[in-house]
Short mmCIF file of C-alpha atoms in Angstrom, two decimals:
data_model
loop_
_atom_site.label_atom_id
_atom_site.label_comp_id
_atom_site.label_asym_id
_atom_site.label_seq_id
_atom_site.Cartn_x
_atom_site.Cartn_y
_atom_site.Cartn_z
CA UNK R 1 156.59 -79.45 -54.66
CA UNK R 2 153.72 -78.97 -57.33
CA UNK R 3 152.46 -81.71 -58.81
CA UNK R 4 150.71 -82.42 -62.28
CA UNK R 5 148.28 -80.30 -62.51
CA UNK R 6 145.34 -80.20 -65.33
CA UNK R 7 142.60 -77.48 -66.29
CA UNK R 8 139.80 -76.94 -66.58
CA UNK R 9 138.94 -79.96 -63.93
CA UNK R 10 135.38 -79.98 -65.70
CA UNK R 11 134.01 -78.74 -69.01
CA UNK R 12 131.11 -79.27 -70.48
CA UNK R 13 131.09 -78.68 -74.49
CA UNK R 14 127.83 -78.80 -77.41
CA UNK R 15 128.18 -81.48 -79.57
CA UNK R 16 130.34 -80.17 -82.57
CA UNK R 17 132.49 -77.25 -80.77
CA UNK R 18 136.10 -77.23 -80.30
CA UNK R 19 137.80 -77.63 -76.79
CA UNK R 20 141.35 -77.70 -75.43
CA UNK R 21 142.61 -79.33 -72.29
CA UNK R 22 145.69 -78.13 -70.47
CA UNK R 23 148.21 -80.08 -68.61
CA UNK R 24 150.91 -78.24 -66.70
CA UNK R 25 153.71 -81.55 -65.90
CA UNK R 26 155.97 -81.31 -62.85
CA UNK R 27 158.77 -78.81 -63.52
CA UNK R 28 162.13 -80.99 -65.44
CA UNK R 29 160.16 -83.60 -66.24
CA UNK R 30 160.74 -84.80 -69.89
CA UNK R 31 158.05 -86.92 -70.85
CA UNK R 32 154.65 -86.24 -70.57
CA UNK R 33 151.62 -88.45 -71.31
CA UNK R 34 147.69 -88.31 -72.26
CA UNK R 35 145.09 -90.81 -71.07
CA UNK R 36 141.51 -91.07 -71.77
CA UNK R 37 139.34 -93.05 -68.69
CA UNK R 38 135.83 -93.79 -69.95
CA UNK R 39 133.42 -94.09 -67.02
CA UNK R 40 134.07 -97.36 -64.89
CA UNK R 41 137.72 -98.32 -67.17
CA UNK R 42 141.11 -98.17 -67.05
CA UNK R 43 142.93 -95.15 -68.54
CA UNK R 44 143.98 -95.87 -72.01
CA UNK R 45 146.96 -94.69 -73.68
CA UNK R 46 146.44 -91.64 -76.63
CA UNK R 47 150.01 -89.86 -76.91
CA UNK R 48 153.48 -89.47 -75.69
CA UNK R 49 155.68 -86.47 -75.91
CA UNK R 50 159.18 -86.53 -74.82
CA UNK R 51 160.38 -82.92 -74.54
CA UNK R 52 158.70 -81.05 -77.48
CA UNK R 53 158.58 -84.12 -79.81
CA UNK R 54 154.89 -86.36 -79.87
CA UNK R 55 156.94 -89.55 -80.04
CA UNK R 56 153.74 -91.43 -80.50
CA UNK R 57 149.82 -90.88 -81.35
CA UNK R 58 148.44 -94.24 -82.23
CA UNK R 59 146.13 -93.79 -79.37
CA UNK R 60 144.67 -90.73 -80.74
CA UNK R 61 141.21 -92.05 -81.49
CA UNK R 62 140.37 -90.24 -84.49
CA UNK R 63 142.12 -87.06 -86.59
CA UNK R 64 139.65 -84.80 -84.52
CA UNK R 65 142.41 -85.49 -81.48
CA UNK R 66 145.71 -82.92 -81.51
CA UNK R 67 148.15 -82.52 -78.75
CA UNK R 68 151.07 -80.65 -78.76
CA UNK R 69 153.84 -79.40 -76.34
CA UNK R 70 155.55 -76.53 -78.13
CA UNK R 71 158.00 -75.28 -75.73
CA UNK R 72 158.78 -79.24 -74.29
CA UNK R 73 156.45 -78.20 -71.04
CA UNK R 74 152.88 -77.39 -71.25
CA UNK R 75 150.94 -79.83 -73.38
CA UNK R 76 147.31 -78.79 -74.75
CA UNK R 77 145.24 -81.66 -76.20
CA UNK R 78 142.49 -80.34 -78.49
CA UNK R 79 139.24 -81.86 -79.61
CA UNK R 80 137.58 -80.64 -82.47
CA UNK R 81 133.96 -81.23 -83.38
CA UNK R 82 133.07 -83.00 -79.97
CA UNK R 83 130.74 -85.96 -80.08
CA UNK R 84 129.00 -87.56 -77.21
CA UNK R 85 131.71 -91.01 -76.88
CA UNK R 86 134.36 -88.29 -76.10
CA UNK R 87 132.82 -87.84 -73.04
CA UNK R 88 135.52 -88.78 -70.51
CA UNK R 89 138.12 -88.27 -67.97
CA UNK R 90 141.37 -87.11 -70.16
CA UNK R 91 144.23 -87.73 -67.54
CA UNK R 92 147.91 -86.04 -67.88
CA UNK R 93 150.86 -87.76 -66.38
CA UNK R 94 154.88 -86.93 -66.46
CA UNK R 95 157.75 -88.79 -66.36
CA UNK R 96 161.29 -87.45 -65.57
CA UNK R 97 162.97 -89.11 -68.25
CA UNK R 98 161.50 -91.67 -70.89
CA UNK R 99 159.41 -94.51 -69.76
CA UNK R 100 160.72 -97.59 -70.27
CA UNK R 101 161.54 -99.78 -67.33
CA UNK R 102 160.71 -98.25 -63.37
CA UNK R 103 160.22 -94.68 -64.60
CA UNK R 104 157.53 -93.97 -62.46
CA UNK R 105 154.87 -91.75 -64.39
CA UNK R 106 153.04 -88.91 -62.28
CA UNK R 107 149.19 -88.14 -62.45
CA UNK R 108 147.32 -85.01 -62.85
CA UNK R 109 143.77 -84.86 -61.40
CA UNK R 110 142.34 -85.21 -64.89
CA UNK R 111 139.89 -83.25 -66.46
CA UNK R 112 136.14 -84.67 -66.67
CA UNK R 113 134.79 -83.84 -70.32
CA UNK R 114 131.21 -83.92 -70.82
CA UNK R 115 130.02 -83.31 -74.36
CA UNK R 116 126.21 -82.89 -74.29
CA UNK C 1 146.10 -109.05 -78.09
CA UNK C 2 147.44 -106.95 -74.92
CA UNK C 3 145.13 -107.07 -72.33
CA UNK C 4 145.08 -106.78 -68.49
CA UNK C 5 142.21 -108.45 -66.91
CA UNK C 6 141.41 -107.86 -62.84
CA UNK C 7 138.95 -109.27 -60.09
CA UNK C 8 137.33 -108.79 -58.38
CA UNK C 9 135.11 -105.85 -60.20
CA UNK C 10 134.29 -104.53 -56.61
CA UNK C 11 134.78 -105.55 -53.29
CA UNK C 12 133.49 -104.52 -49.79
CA UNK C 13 135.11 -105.37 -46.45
CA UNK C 14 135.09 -104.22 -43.05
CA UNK C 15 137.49 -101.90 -41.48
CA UNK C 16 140.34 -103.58 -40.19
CA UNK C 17 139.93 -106.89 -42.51
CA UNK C 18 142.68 -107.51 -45.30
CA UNK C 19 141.93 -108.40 -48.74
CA UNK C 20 143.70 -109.71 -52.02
CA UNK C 21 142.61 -108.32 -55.89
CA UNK C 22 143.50 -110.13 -58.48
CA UNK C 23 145.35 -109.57 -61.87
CA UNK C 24 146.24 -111.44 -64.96
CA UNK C 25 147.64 -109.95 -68.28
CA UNK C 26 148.38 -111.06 -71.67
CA UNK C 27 150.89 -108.25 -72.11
CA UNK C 28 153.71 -109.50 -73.93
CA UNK C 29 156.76 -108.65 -74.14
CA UNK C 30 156.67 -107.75 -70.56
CA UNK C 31 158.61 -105.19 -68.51
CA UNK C 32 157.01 -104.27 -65.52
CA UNK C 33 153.73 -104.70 -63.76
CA UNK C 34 152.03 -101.49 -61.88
CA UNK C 35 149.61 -101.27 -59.36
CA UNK C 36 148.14 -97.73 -58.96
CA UNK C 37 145.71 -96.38 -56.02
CA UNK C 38 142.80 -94.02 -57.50
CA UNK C 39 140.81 -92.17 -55.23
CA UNK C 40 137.66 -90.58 -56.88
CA UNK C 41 138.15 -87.80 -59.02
CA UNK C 42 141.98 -87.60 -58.61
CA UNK C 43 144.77 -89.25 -60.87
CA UNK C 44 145.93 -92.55 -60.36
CA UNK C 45 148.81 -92.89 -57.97
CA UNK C 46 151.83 -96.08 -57.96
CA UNK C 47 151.83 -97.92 -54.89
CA UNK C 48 154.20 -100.55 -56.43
CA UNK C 49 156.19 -101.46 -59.24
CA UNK C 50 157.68 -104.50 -60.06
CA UNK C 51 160.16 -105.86 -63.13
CA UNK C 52 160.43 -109.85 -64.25
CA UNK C 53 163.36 -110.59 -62.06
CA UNK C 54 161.10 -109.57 -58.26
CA UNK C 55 157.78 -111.42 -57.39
CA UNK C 56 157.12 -109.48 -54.39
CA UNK C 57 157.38 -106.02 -53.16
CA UNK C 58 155.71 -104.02 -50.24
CA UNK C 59 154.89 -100.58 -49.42
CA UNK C 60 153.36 -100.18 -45.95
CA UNK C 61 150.24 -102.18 -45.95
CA UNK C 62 150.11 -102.99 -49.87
CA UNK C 63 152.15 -105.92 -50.88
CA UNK C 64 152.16 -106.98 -54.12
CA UNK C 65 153.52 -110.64 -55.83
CA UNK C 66 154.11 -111.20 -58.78
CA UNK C 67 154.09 -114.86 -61.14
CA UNK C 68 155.51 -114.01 -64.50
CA UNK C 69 155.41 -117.64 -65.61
CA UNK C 70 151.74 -117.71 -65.15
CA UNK C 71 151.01 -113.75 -65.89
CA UNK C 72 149.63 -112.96 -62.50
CA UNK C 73 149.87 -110.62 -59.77
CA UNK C 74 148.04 -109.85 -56.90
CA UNK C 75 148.01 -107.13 -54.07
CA UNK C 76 147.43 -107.69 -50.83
CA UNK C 77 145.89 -104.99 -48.25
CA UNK C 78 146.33 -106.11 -44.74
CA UNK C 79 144.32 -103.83 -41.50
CA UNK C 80 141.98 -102.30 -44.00
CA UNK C 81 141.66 -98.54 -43.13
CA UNK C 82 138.48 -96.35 -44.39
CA UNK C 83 141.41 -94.16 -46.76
CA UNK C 84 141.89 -97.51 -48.09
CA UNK C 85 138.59 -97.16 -50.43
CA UNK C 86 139.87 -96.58 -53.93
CA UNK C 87 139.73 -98.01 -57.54
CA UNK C 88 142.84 -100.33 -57.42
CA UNK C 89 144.77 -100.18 -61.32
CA UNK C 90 147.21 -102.99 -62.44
CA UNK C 91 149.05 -101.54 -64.93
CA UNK C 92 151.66 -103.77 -67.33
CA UNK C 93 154.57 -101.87 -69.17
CA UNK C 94 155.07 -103.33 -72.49
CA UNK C 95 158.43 -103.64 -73.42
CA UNK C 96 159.98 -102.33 -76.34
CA UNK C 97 163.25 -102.58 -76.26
CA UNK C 98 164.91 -99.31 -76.37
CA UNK C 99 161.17 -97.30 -77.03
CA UNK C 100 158.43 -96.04 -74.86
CA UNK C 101 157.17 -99.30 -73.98
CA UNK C 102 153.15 -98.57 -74.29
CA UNK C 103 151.30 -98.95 -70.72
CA UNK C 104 148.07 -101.31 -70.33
CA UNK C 105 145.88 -100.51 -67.47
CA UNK C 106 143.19 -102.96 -66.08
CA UNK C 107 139.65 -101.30 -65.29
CA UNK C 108 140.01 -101.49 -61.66
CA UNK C 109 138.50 -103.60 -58.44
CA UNK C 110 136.32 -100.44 -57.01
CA UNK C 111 137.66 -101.52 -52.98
CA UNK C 112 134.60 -99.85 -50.09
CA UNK C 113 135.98 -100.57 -46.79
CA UNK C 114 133.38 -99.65 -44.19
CA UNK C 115 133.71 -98.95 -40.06
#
């Protein structure tokens, strides 16, 4: 079956416009997940949505960050005013139900963000 | 402060040769410790996962143990194969009782295997 699946896979943005990353999670699942992976880290944590409702943004770096999920399945994080340090790999991932315990969590290819 | 610390940062060994990386983590409370496989330019993908209760698990040629007394875990790759080079993730579930207990991933040991 499909898997996550994220676009664009690349975009490069000007420093100071607007973009907006899709994630498309594996059909049923209920949670969903963003990530941000600087170059040479770890993913770190920005939100959680489980169905339709962000249960948590305390990773959301700064108010320029949005993500929302308005139907409980596609999920579009949006950046607004791009500066250079969001240059990154913004990763997806679903979940079938919520994540505590052994609920394995399922990556998307992420997309690679460049703002020049 | 949660962290998850691993070593080696990189590692190269021949085809055929195992290997262990390393992984210690202040996470606490804990509920589960991850390791992911991430190939370049993909999405991270679970090899294992283990709660407090286990200390080892294995899938195929990736066996990882767990110490939660002394907030370490390693995984071992035995008969190193080329498909084996990867970025290799511990990842520590932080538990919340009954909410989305937060994930904290390491930055990786960056494993080259070469023939």
């Amino acid at each position: 079956g499909a898997g996550v699946s994220q676009s664009p896979r690349y975009k490069v943005a000007k420093r100071g416009q607007d973009v907006a990353l899709r994630c498309d999670p594996i059909s049923g699942h209920v949670s969903l997940f963003w990530y941000q992976q600087a170059l040479g880290q770890g993913p770190e944590f920005l939100t959680y949505f489980q169905n339709e409702a962000q249960l948590d943004k305390s990773g959301l770096p700064s108010d320029r960050f949005f993500a929302e999920r308005p139907e409980g399945s596609v999920s579009t994080l949006k950046i607004q005013r791009t500066q250079q340090e969001d240059s990154a790999v913004y990763l997806c991932a679903s979940s079938l139900r919520d994540n505590r315990r052994r609920i394995e969590q399922f990556f998307g290819p992420g997309t690679r963000l460049t703002v020049l | 402060k949660n962290q998850v610390e691993q070593s080696p940062q990189s590692l190269i060994i021949l085809e055929g040769k195992n290997c262990t990386l390393q992984c210690n983590y202040t996470v606490s409370p804990f509920s589960n410790l991850r390791w992911y496989k991430q190939d370049t330019g993909r999405g991270p993908v679970s090899l294992t996962i283990m709660t407090f209760s286990e200390n080892t698990k294995s899938n195929g040629r990736y066996t990882a143990t767990l110490d939660a007394d002394t907030k370490q875990s390693s995984l071992h790759i035995t008969a190193s194969q080329l498909s084996d080079s990867a970025s290799y993730i511990c990842v520590v579930s932080h538990d919340r009782g009954s909410t989305l207990g937060r994930l904290y991933f390491g930055r990786g040991t960056q494993l080259t295997v070469w023939p």
